[in-house]
């Protein structure tokens, strides 16, 4: 083992011990309890939220007690790329088409980043149960669908992407991780979507004044000298605009956006609502520096089941369960080294990755802060949130391009702010072929502790 990896192992061990002994985990457990049913692990399926079919698409969403779409807060420790986390320029896209041949990322390619969350390392029993109860809640939702399928004598092929197992397939071990998708990574700006074949505007006659005297007066008025212009106070130097969710950037700002795997022409990189521990927006090119394995994340998300009817290629109905993140926050940083994204250098297929308005929820999510977490350590003095236009910086190893490391720099140097802001793109299913699931009967889901029921969290009750 190298000296660098040895130091990393020692550092991570100390970090997890500090989280436990320094009171961070205890504070997290109390905060999650205070979230009540806006925290997924506290919510009860078919009591706090229930399934609802979207009439125009026949897909399935979930509604809360207020009949609006159910938004929930999800907590966990960010897992590594080996476990399925994919936050590079290609997201979870595999550079592989339906026929198995190499396929690059194009303007029409649906690319999403994926976060895989695991139980916090060295977590006490009550916090571990809170994490696994999130999985148990999702299991209850899938069990309900299974009973409906049996009653209707349906036999759909189910891809369970809400959860996954940390043990490599084939395995009968229960799912113990959560899979969460961020919104579309790239989009073609609306000003570029207009038809190029549209005809030029036609000339049209305008109403004329039939009073010659009035016309003459108007003509005289038009030739009067203009009043002197007021002197405008000029601000020295360029002032880049503050970064906002929905801003569009040049995709080439990402370190791993290179090689034959990328053929974007008009599509731009979207600024998602991803924030560091100080509440500052994180530029997508800096995800690997801020979202390191071991980071504790709080994610505000919605649940979906996309239903695909049979077709010529697939004779059975297919169901795809997805968690879609609307906002991501780091609530405790990690001192583990960042996982720099791989660079696509050949035209071969990439190795497959292992798979497996919500006002109350949003307010609870925004109010979630930890006193025992700081930007520099995982347990320490609290920090004051900085401006949204200033991203996090770190003295530890970085994956980012050295030329520009902040959103403010990017706004001026890379002309990041494009026409056509995207605030919250509509959710859409991103189909992924999962080779490990082909021809394999879906395994029975259980809570990660081997039980179908929910773990004990100090006898909490929620109205």
CSV table of C-alpha atoms in Angstrom, one decimal:
chain,number,residue,atom,x,y,z
A,1,UNK,CA,0.0,0.0,0.0
A,2,UNK,CA,1.4,3.4,-0.9
A,3,UNK,CA,2.1,6.1,1.6
A,4,UNK,CA,-0.7,8.3,0.1
A,5,UNK,CA,-3.3,5.5,0.4
A,6,UNK,CA,-2.2,4.7,3.9
A,7,UNK,CA,-2.6,8.3,5.0
A,8,UNK,CA,-6.0,8.4,3.4
A,9,UNK,CA,-7.1,5.3,5.2
A,10,UNK,CA,-5.9,6.7,8.6
A,11,UNK,CA,-7.6,10.1,7.8
A,12,UNK,CA,-10.9,8.4,6.9
A,13,UNK,CA,-10.8,6.3,10.0
A,14,UNK,CA,-10.3,9.3,12.2
A,15,UNK,CA,-13.0,11.2,10.3
A,16,UNK,CA,-15.7,8.5,11.0
A,17,UNK,CA,-14.6,8.2,14.6
A,18,UNK,CA,-14.9,12.0,15.0
A,19,UNK,CA,-18.4,11.9,13.5
A,20,UNK,CA,-19.4,9.3,16.1
A,21,UNK,CA,-17.6,10.6,19.2
A,22,UNK,CA,-17.8,14.3,18.4
A,23,UNK,CA,-21.6,14.3,18.4
A,24,UNK,CA,-22.2,14.7,14.7
A,25,UNK,CA,-24.1,11.5,14.2
A,26,UNK,CA,-26.2,12.2,17.3
A,27,UNK,CA,-27.1,15.6,16.0
A,28,UNK,CA,-28.0,14.1,12.5
A,29,UNK,CA,-30.4,11.6,14.2
A,30,UNK,CA,-32.1,14.4,16.1
A,31,UNK,CA,-32.4,16.5,13.0
A,32,UNK,CA,-33.9,13.7,10.9
A,33,UNK,CA,-36.4,12.9,13.7
A,34,UNK,CA,-37.4,16.6,13.6
A,35,UNK,CA,-38.1,16.4,9.9
A,36,UNK,CA,-41.1,14.2,10.8
A,37,UNK,CA,-42.8,12.7,7.7
A,38,UNK,CA,-40.9,14.9,5.3
A,39,UNK,CA,-38.0,12.5,5.9
A,40,UNK,CA,-38.5,9.4,3.8
A,41,UNK,CA,-37.5,7.1,6.6
A,42,UNK,CA,-40.3,8.6,8.8
A,43,UNK,CA,-43.0,8.5,6.2
A,44,UNK,CA,-45.4,5.6,6.0
A,45,UNK,CA,-46.5,4.4,2.6
A,46,UNK,CA,-50.3,4.6,1.9
A,47,UNK,CA,-50.6,6.9,5.0
A,48,UNK,CA,-48.3,9.8,4.3
A,49,UNK,CA,-48.1,9.3,0.6
A,50,UNK,CA,-49.7,7.0,-2.0
A,51,UNK,CA,-49.4,6.1,-5.7
A,52,UNK,CA,-51.2,8.0,-8.4
A,53,UNK,CA,-51.4,7.3,-12.2
A,54,UNK,CA,-50.7,10.3,-14.5
A,55,UNK,CA,-53.6,10.1,-16.9
A,56,UNK,CA,-51.8,11.5,-20.0
A,57,UNK,CA,-48.7,9.4,-19.7
A,58,UNK,CA,-49.9,6.3,-17.7
A,59,UNK,CA,-46.7,6.7,-15.5
A,60,UNK,CA,-46.9,6.5,-11.8
A,61,UNK,CA,-46.2,9.4,-9.4
A,62,UNK,CA,-46.8,9.7,-5.6
A,63,UNK,CA,-49.0,12.2,-3.8
A,64,UNK,CA,-48.9,13.4,-0.3
A,65,UNK,CA,-51.8,14.1,2.1
A,66,UNK,CA,-52.3,17.5,0.4
A,67,UNK,CA,-52.8,15.7,-2.9
A,68,UNK,CA,-49.8,17.4,-4.4
A,69,UNK,CA,-46.7,15.5,-5.6
A,70,UNK,CA,-44.9,14.0,-2.6
A,71,UNK,CA,-41.5,15.5,-2.0
A,72,UNK,CA,-39.3,13.9,0.6
A,73,UNK,CA,-35.9,14.4,2.1
A,74,UNK,CA,-33.4,11.6,1.8
A,75,UNK,CA,-30.2,11.2,3.8
A,76,UNK,CA,-27.1,9.1,3.4
A,77,UNK,CA,-23.4,8.8,2.9
A,78,UNK,CA,-22.2,9.2,-0.7
A,79,UNK,CA,-20.8,5.9,-2.0
A,80,UNK,CA,-17.9,5.6,-4.4
A,81,UNK,CA,-17.9,5.2,-8.2
A,82,UNK,CA,-17.3,1.5,-7.7
A,83,UNK,CA,-20.7,1.3,-6.0
A,84,UNK,CA,-22.4,3.2,-8.9
A,85,UNK,CA,-22.1,6.9,-8.1
A,86,UNK,CA,-21.6,8.6,-11.5
A,87,UNK,CA,-21.1,12.4,-11.6
A,88,UNK,CA,-18.8,12.9,-14.5
A,89,UNK,CA,-19.3,14.5,-18.0
A,90,UNK,CA,-21.2,11.3,-19.1
A,91,UNK,CA,-23.2,10.9,-15.9
A,92,UNK,CA,-24.5,7.3,-15.8
A,93,UNK,CA,-24.5,7.0,-19.7
A,94,UNK,CA,-22.5,4.0,-20.8
A,95,UNK,CA,-21.5,5.1,-24.4
A,96,UNK,CA,-23.5,2.1,-25.6
A,97,UNK,CA,-26.5,2.0,-27.8
A,98,UNK,CA,-29.4,-0.5,-27.8
A,99,UNK,CA,-27.5,-2.8,-30.2
A,100,UNK,CA,-24.4,-2.8,-27.9
A,101,UNK,CA,-22.3,-0.7,-30.2
A,102,UNK,CA,-20.4,2.4,-29.2
A,103,UNK,CA,-22.5,5.5,-29.0
A,104,UNK,CA,-21.3,9.0,-28.1
A,105,UNK,CA,-23.1,11.6,-26.1
A,106,UNK,CA,-25.1,13.8,-28.6
A,107,UNK,CA,-27.5,16.7,-28.2
A,108,UNK,CA,-30.4,14.2,-28.0
A,109,UNK,CA,-28.8,11.8,-25.5
A,110,UNK,CA,-30.4,11.7,-22.1
A,111,UNK,CA,-27.6,12.1,-19.6
A,112,UNK,CA,-28.1,12.2,-15.8
A,113,UNK,CA,-25.8,12.2,-12.8
A,114,UNK,CA,-26.4,9.5,-10.3
A,115,UNK,CA,-25.8,9.5,-6.5
A,116,UNK,CA,-25.6,6.2,-4.6
A,117,UNK,CA,-26.1,6.6,-0.9
A,118,UNK,CA,-25.1,4.1,1.8
A,119,UNK,CA,-25.5,3.9,5.5
A,120,UNK,CA,-23.0,6.3,7.3
A,121,UNK,CA,-19.9,4.5,8.3
A,122,UNK,CA,-19.7,3.8,12.1
A,123,UNK,CA,-23.3,5.1,12.5
A,124,UNK,CA,-25.0,4.3,15.8
A,125,UNK,CA,-27.9,1.9,15.7
A,126,UNK,CA,-30.7,4.5,15.7
A,127,UNK,CA,-29.1,6.5,12.8
A,128,UNK,CA,-28.5,3.2,10.9
A,129,UNK,CA,-32.1,2.3,11.3
A,130,UNK,CA,-33.2,5.7,10.1
A,131,UNK,CA,-31.2,5.2,6.9
A,132,UNK,CA,-32.5,1.6,6.3
A,133,UNK,CA,-36.1,2.7,7.1
A,134,UNK,CA,-35.9,4.8,3.9
A,135,UNK,CA,-35.3,1.5,2.0
A,136,UNK,CA,-38.1,-0.2,4.0
A,137,UNK,CA,-40.5,2.6,3.0
A,138,UNK,CA,-39.6,2.1,-0.7
A,139,UNK,CA,-40.0,-1.7,-0.3
A,140,UNK,CA,-43.5,-1.2,1.0
A,141,UNK,CA,-44.3,0.8,-2.1
A,142,UNK,CA,-43.0,-1.9,-4.4
A,143,UNK,CA,-44.8,-4.6,-2.4
A,144,UNK,CA,-48.1,-2.8,-2.9
A,145,UNK,CA,-47.4,-2.7,-6.7
A,146,UNK,CA,-46.7,-6.4,-6.7
A,147,UNK,CA,-50.0,-7.2,-5.1
A,148,UNK,CA,-51.8,-5.1,-7.7
A,149,UNK,CA,-49.9,-6.9,-10.5
A,150,UNK,CA,-50.9,-10.3,-9.1
A,151,UNK,CA,-54.6,-9.2,-8.8
A,152,UNK,CA,-54.5,-8.0,-12.4
A,153,UNK,CA,-52.5,-11.0,-13.6
A,154,UNK,CA,-49.7,-8.9,-14.9
A,155,UNK,CA,-46.1,-10.0,-15.1
A,156,UNK,CA,-44.1,-6.9,-15.8
A,157,UNK,CA,-40.3,-6.9,-16.0
A,158,UNK,CA,-39.2,-4.7,-13.1
A,159,UNK,CA,-36.0,-2.7,-12.9
A,160,UNK,CA,-35.6,-1.6,-9.3
A,161,UNK,CA,-33.5,1.5,-9.4
A,162,UNK,CA,-34.7,3.0,-6.2
A,163,UNK,CA,-32.3,0.7,-4.3
A,164,UNK,CA,-29.4,-1.6,-5.0
A,165,UNK,CA,-27.3,-4.1,-3.2
A,166,UNK,CA,-23.7,-3.5,-2.3
A,167,UNK,CA,-22.9,-7.1,-2.9
A,168,UNK,CA,-22.1,-8.1,-6.5
A,169,UNK,CA,-24.7,-10.1,-8.3
A,170,UNK,CA,-25.7,-12.8,-8.3
A,171,UNK,CA,-26.7,-12.4,-4.7
A,172,UNK,CA,-29.8,-12.8,-2.6
A,173,UNK,CA,-28.6,-10.2,-0.1
A,174,UNK,CA,-31.2,-7.4,0.5
A,175,UNK,CA,-30.8,-4.0,-1.0
A,176,UNK,CA,-28.8,-1.7,1.3
A,177,UNK,CA,-28.2,1.4,-0.9
A,178,UNK,CA,-30.3,4.2,-2.5
A,179,UNK,CA,-29.9,5.3,-6.1
A,180,UNK,CA,-30.9,8.9,-6.9
A,181,UNK,CA,-30.8,10.7,-10.2
A,182,UNK,CA,-30.2,14.4,-10.8
A,183,UNK,CA,-32.0,16.2,-13.6
A,184,UNK,CA,-30.9,16.1,-17.2
A,185,UNK,CA,-27.2,17.2,-17.4
A,186,UNK,CA,-27.4,18.8,-20.8
A,187,UNK,CA,-30.1,20.7,-22.7
A,188,UNK,CA,-30.4,22.6,-26.0
A,189,UNK,CA,-31.2,26.2,-25.1
A,190,UNK,CA,-34.7,27.3,-26.1
A,191,UNK,CA,-33.4,30.0,-28.5
A,192,UNK,CA,-31.6,27.2,-30.4
A,193,UNK,CA,-34.8,25.0,-30.8
A,194,UNK,CA,-36.5,27.3,-33.3
A,195,UNK,CA,-36.9,25.8,-36.7
A,196,UNK,CA,-34.2,26.9,-39.1
A,197,UNK,CA,-36.6,26.6,-42.1
A,198,UNK,CA,-39.1,29.2,-40.9
A,199,UNK,CA,-39.8,31.9,-43.5
A,200,UNK,CA,-38.7,35.5,-42.9
A,201,UNK,CA,-41.4,37.9,-41.6
A,202,UNK,CA,-43.6,39.4,-44.4
A,203,UNK,CA,-43.9,43.1,-44.9
A,204,UNK,CA,-47.3,44.5,-43.8
A,205,UNK,CA,-49.0,47.8,-44.4
A,206,UNK,CA,-49.4,50.0,-41.4
A,207,UNK,CA,-52.2,52.5,-40.6
A,208,UNK,CA,-51.5,56.0,-42.0
A,209,UNK,CA,-52.8,59.3,-40.6
A,210,UNK,CA,-55.4,60.9,-42.9
A,211,UNK,CA,-54.9,64.4,-41.5
A,212,UNK,CA,-52.2,66.2,-43.5
A,213,UNK,CA,-51.9,69.0,-40.9
A,214,UNK,CA,-51.3,66.5,-38.1
A,215,UNK,CA,-48.8,64.7,-40.3
A,216,UNK,CA,-46.9,67.9,-40.9
A,217,UNK,CA,-46.8,68.7,-37.2
A,218,UNK,CA,-45.5,65.2,-36.5
A,219,UNK,CA,-42.8,65.6,-39.1
A,220,UNK,CA,-41.6,68.8,-37.5
A,221,UNK,CA,-41.6,67.2,-34.1
A,222,UNK,CA,-39.5,64.3,-35.4
A,223,UNK,CA,-36.7,66.6,-36.6
A,224,UNK,CA,-36.4,68.6,-33.3
A,225,UNK,CA,-32.9,68.1,-31.8
A,226,UNK,CA,-32.8,65.6,-29.0
A,227,UNK,CA,-32.3,66.6,-25.4
A,228,UNK,CA,-28.7,66.1,-24.1
A,229,UNK,CA,-28.2,62.7,-22.8
A,230,UNK,CA,-27.5,62.3,-19.1
A,231,UNK,CA,-24.0,61.2,-18.2
A,232,UNK,CA,-24.1,57.6,-17.0
A,233,UNK,CA,-21.9,56.5,-14.1
A,234,UNK,CA,-19.7,53.7,-15.3
A,235,UNK,CA,-18.7,50.8,-13.0
A,236,UNK,CA,-15.0,50.0,-13.5
A,237,UNK,CA,-14.2,46.4,-14.7
A,238,UNK,CA,-16.6,43.6,-15.6
A,239,UNK,CA,-19.0,42.4,-13.0
A,240,UNK,CA,-20.0,38.8,-13.6
A,241,UNK,CA,-23.6,37.9,-12.7
A,242,UNK,CA,-24.3,35.7,-9.7
A,243,UNK,CA,-24.6,32.1,-10.5
A,244,UNK,CA,-28.2,30.7,-10.5
A,245,UNK,CA,-29.8,27.3,-10.8
A,246,UNK,CA,-30.6,26.8,-14.4
A,247,UNK,CA,-27.6,28.7,-15.8
A,248,UNK,CA,-26.0,27.1,-18.9
A,249,UNK,CA,-22.3,26.5,-19.4
A,250,UNK,CA,-19.9,25.3,-22.0
A,251,UNK,CA,-19.7,21.5,-21.6
A,252,UNK,CA,-15.9,21.6,-22.3
A,253,UNK,CA,-15.3,23.2,-18.9
A,254,UNK,CA,-15.5,19.6,-17.5
A,255,UNK,CA,-12.2,17.8,-17.1
A,256,UNK,CA,-13.4,14.5,-18.6
A,257,UNK,CA,-15.3,16.1,-21.5
A,258,UNK,CA,-12.9,15.0,-24.2
A,259,UNK,CA,-12.3,12.2,-26.6
A,260,UNK,CA,-14.7,10.5,-29.1
A,261,UNK,CA,-17.4,10.0,-26.5
A,262,UNK,CA,-18.7,13.5,-26.8
A,263,UNK,CA,-20.3,15.0,-29.9
A,264,UNK,CA,-22.5,17.8,-28.5
A,265,UNK,CA,-23.2,20.6,-30.9
A,266,UNK,CA,-25.8,23.0,-29.4
A,267,UNK,CA,-26.5,21.4,-26.0
A,268,UNK,CA,-25.2,23.2,-22.9
A,269,UNK,CA,-24.3,22.0,-19.4
A,270,UNK,CA,-27.0,22.8,-16.8
A,271,UNK,CA,-26.4,24.3,-13.4
A,272,UNK,CA,-28.3,22.1,-11.0
A,273,UNK,CA,-29.2,22.9,-7.4
A,274,UNK,CA,-26.2,21.2,-5.8
A,275,UNK,CA,-24.7,23.1,-2.9
A,276,UNK,CA,-21.6,22.7,-0.6
A,277,UNK,CA,-21.7,22.8,3.2
A,278,UNK,CA,-21.8,26.6,3.1
A,279,UNK,CA,-24.8,26.7,0.9
A,280,UNK,CA,-22.9,27.8,-2.2
A,281,UNK,CA,-23.8,26.4,-5.7
A,282,UNK,CA,-21.3,23.9,-7.0
A,283,UNK,CA,-20.4,24.1,-10.7
A,284,UNK,CA,-20.8,20.7,-12.4
A,285,UNK,CA,-17.1,20.6,-13.2
A,286,UNK,CA,-16.3,20.7,-9.5
A,287,UNK,CA,-18.7,17.9,-8.4
A,288,UNK,CA,-15.8,15.5,-7.8
A,289,UNK,CA,-14.0,18.0,-5.5
A,290,UNK,CA,-17.0,18.7,-3.3
A,291,UNK,CA,-19.1,15.5,-3.6
A,292,UNK,CA,-16.4,13.1,-2.3
A,293,UNK,CA,-17.0,9.6,-1.2
A,294,UNK,CA,-17.9,9.7,2.5
A,295,UNK,CA,-19.7,13.0,2.3
A,296,UNK,CA,-23.0,13.2,4.1
A,297,UNK,CA,-25.8,14.4,1.8
A,298,UNK,CA,-29.4,15.6,2.3
A,299,UNK,CA,-31.4,15.4,-0.9
A,300,UNK,CA,-34.9,16.8,-1.6
A,301,UNK,CA,-36.5,14.5,-4.2
A,302,UNK,CA,-39.6,13.0,-5.7
A,303,UNK,CA,-40.4,9.3,-6.4
A,304,UNK,CA,-41.5,8.0,-9.8
A,305,UNK,CA,-42.4,4.7,-11.6
A,306,UNK,CA,-42.1,4.9,-15.4
A,307,UNK,CA,-44.2,2.3,-17.1
A,308,UNK,CA,-43.3,1.1,-20.6
A,309,UNK,CA,-46.0,-0.9,-22.5
A,310,UNK,CA,-45.0,-3.9,-24.6
A,311,UNK,CA,-43.5,-3.3,-28.0
A,312,UNK,CA,-41.9,-5.3,-30.9
A,313,UNK,CA,-38.6,-5.6,-29.0
A,314,UNK,CA,-40.0,-6.1,-25.5
A,315,UNK,CA,-43.0,-8.3,-25.2
A,316,UNK,CA,-43.6,-7.6,-21.5
A,317,UNK,CA,-44.5,-4.4,-19.8
A,318,UNK,CA,-41.5,-2.8,-18.1
A,319,UNK,CA,-41.4,-0.7,-14.9
A,320,UNK,CA,-38.6,1.6,-14.0
A,321,UNK,CA,-38.5,3.0,-10.4
A,322,UNK,CA,-36.5,6.2,-10.0
A,323,UNK,CA,-35.8,8.8,-7.4
A,324,UNK,CA,-35.3,12.2,-8.9
A,325,UNK,CA,-33.4,14.8,-7.0
A,326,UNK,CA,-34.5,18.5,-7.1
A,327,UNK,CA,-31.8,19.8,-4.7
A,328,UNK,CA,-28.6,18.3,-3.1
A,329,UNK,CA,-26.8,19.6,-0.1
A,330,UNK,CA,-23.6,18.5,1.6
A,331,UNK,CA,-24.2,18.5,5.4
A,332,UNK,CA,-20.9,17.0,6.4
A,333,UNK,CA,-17.7,17.1,4.2
A,334,UNK,CA,-15.4,14.2,3.6
A,335,UNK,CA,-11.6,14.3,3.8
A,336,UNK,CA,-11.3,11.3,1.4
A,337,UNK,CA,-9.5,12.0,-1.8
A,338,UNK,CA,-11.8,13.0,-4.7
A,339,UNK,CA,-12.5,10.4,-7.4
A,340,UNK,CA,-11.3,12.1,-10.5
A,341,UNK,CA,-13.5,11.1,-13.5
A,342,UNK,CA,-12.0,8.8,-16.2
A,343,UNK,CA,-11.3,10.3,-19.6
A,344,UNK,CA,-12.9,8.5,-22.6
A,345,UNK,CA,-9.9,7.8,-25.0
A,346,UNK,CA,-11.2,5.0,-27.2
A,347,UNK,CA,-14.4,4.2,-29.0
A,348,UNK,CA,-15.1,1.0,-27.0
A,349,UNK,CA,-18.0,0.6,-24.7
A,350,UNK,CA,-17.5,1.7,-21.1
A,351,UNK,CA,-17.6,-0.9,-18.4
A,352,UNK,CA,-21.1,-1.3,-17.0
A,353,UNK,CA,-21.8,0.2,-13.7
A,354,UNK,CA,-23.5,-2.0,-11.0
A,355,UNK,CA,-27.1,-1.3,-10.8
A,356,UNK,CA,-29.4,-2.3,-8.6
A,357,UNK,CA,-44.3,21.7,-5.1
A,358,UNK,CA,-43.5,20.0,-1.6
A,359,UNK,CA,-43.4,23.2,0.5
A,360,UNK,CA,-43.3,21.5,3.8
A,361,UNK,CA,-40.6,19.1,2.6
A,362,UNK,CA,-38.6,21.9,1.0
A,363,UNK,CA,-38.8,24.1,4.1
A,364,UNK,CA,-37.6,21.3,6.3
A,365,UNK,CA,-34.8,20.6,3.9
A,366,UNK,CA,-33.7,24.2,3.8
A,367,UNK,CA,-33.8,24.5,7.7
A,368,UNK,CA,-31.6,21.3,8.1
A,369,UNK,CA,-28.2,22.5,9.5
A,370,UNK,CA,-25.7,20.8,11.7
A,371,UNK,CA,-23.9,22.7,14.5
A,372,UNK,CA,-21.2,20.0,14.7
A,373,UNK,CA,-20.2,20.1,11.0
A,374,UNK,CA,-17.8,22.6,9.4
A,375,UNK,CA,-16.3,23.1,5.9
A,376,UNK,CA,-12.9,21.8,7.0
A,377,UNK,CA,-13.7,19.0,9.3
A,378,UNK,CA,-16.6,16.6,9.7
A,379,UNK,CA,-17.2,17.8,13.3
A,380,UNK,CA,-16.1,21.2,14.5
A,381,UNK,CA,-17.2,24.8,14.6
A,382,UNK,CA,-20.2,25.9,12.6
A,383,UNK,CA,-19.6,27.9,9.4
A,384,UNK,CA,-21.5,30.9,8.0
A,385,UNK,CA,-23.1,30.4,4.6
A,386,UNK,CA,-21.4,32.3,1.8
A,387,UNK,CA,-22.8,33.9,-1.3
A,388,UNK,CA,-24.3,31.5,-3.9
A,389,UNK,CA,-21.9,32.8,-6.6
A,390,UNK,CA,-18.9,31.6,-4.7
A,391,UNK,CA,-18.3,27.8,-4.8
A,392,UNK,CA,-16.2,25.9,-2.3
A,393,UNK,CA,-12.4,25.7,-2.5
A,394,UNK,CA,-10.1,23.2,-0.8
A,395,UNK,CA,-6.4,22.8,-0.2
A,396,UNK,CA,-6.8,19.0,-0.7
A,397,UNK,CA,-6.2,17.2,-4.0
A,398,UNK,CA,-8.5,18.5,-6.7
A,399,UNK,CA,-10.0,17.2,-10.0
A,400,UNK,CA,-10.9,20.6,-11.4
A,401,UNK,CA,-9.3,22.4,-14.2
A,402,UNK,CA,-6.7,24.8,-12.7
A,403,UNK,CA,-7.7,27.6,-15.0
A,404,UNK,CA,-11.0,28.3,-13.4
A,405,UNK,CA,-12.2,27.0,-10.1
A,406,UNK,CA,-15.1,29.2,-9.1
A,407,UNK,CA,-18.5,29.9,-10.6
A,408,UNK,CA,-17.6,33.6,-10.7
A,409,UNK,CA,-14.4,32.9,-12.8
A,410,UNK,CA,-16.4,30.6,-15.1
A,411,UNK,CA,-19.0,33.3,-15.7
A,412,UNK,CA,-16.5,35.7,-17.0
A,413,UNK,CA,-13.8,33.4,-18.6
A,414,UNK,CA,-16.0,30.8,-20.1
A,415,UNK,CA,-19.1,32.9,-21.0
A,416,UNK,CA,-21.1,30.6,-18.8
A,417,UNK,CA,-24.4,32.4,-18.7
A,418,UNK,CA,-26.2,31.6,-22.0
A,419,UNK,CA,-29.6,32.7,-23.3
A,420,UNK,CA,-32.4,30.4,-22.3
A,421,UNK,CA,-32.4,29.7,-18.6
A,422,UNK,CA,-33.6,26.3,-17.4
A,423,UNK,CA,-35.0,26.4,-13.9
A,424,UNK,CA,-36.3,22.9,-13.5
A,425,UNK,CA,-36.5,20.7,-16.6
A,426,UNK,CA,-39.4,18.3,-16.8
A,427,UNK,CA,-38.6,14.8,-15.5
A,428,UNK,CA,-38.3,12.1,-18.1
A,429,UNK,CA,-37.2,8.5,-17.9
A,430,UNK,CA,-33.7,7.7,-19.0
A,431,UNK,CA,-33.7,4.1,-20.2
A,432,UNK,CA,-30.6,2.1,-19.3
A,433,UNK,CA,-29.9,-1.5,-20.3
A,434,UNK,CA,-29.0,-3.5,-17.2
A,435,UNK,CA,-27.1,-6.6,-18.4
A,436,UNK,CA,-27.0,-8.2,-15.0
A,437,UNK,CA,-30.8,-8.1,-14.9
A,438,UNK,CA,-31.5,-9.7,-18.3
A,439,UNK,CA,-33.3,-13.0,-17.9
A,440,UNK,CA,-33.0,-12.8,-14.2
A,441,UNK,CA,-36.1,-12.9,-12.0
A,442,UNK,CA,-36.1,-10.0,-9.7
A,443,UNK,CA,-35.0,-10.9,-6.2
A,444,UNK,CA,-37.2,-10.5,-3.1
A,445,UNK,CA,-36.7,-7.2,-1.4
A,446,UNK,CA,-36.1,-7.1,2.3
A,447,UNK,CA,-35.0,-4.4,4.7
A,448,UNK,CA,-31.2,-4.3,4.8
A,449,UNK,CA,-31.2,-5.9,8.3
A,450,UNK,CA,-33.0,-8.9,6.9
A,451,UNK,CA,-36.4,-7.8,8.1
A,452,UNK,CA,-39.3,-6.6,6.1
A,453,UNK,CA,-40.4,-4.3,8.9
A,454,UNK,CA,-39.0,-1.0,10.0
A,455,UNK,CA,-36.0,-0.6,12.3
A,456,UNK,CA,-36.4,0.9,15.8
A,457,UNK,CA,-35.6,4.6,16.1
A,458,UNK,CA,-36.4,5.1,19.8
A,459,UNK,CA,-40.2,4.5,19.4
A,460,UNK,CA,-40.7,7.7,17.3
A,461,UNK,CA,-44.3,8.5,16.5
A,462,UNK,CA,-45.5,11.0,13.8
A,463,UNK,CA,-48.9,12.5,13.5
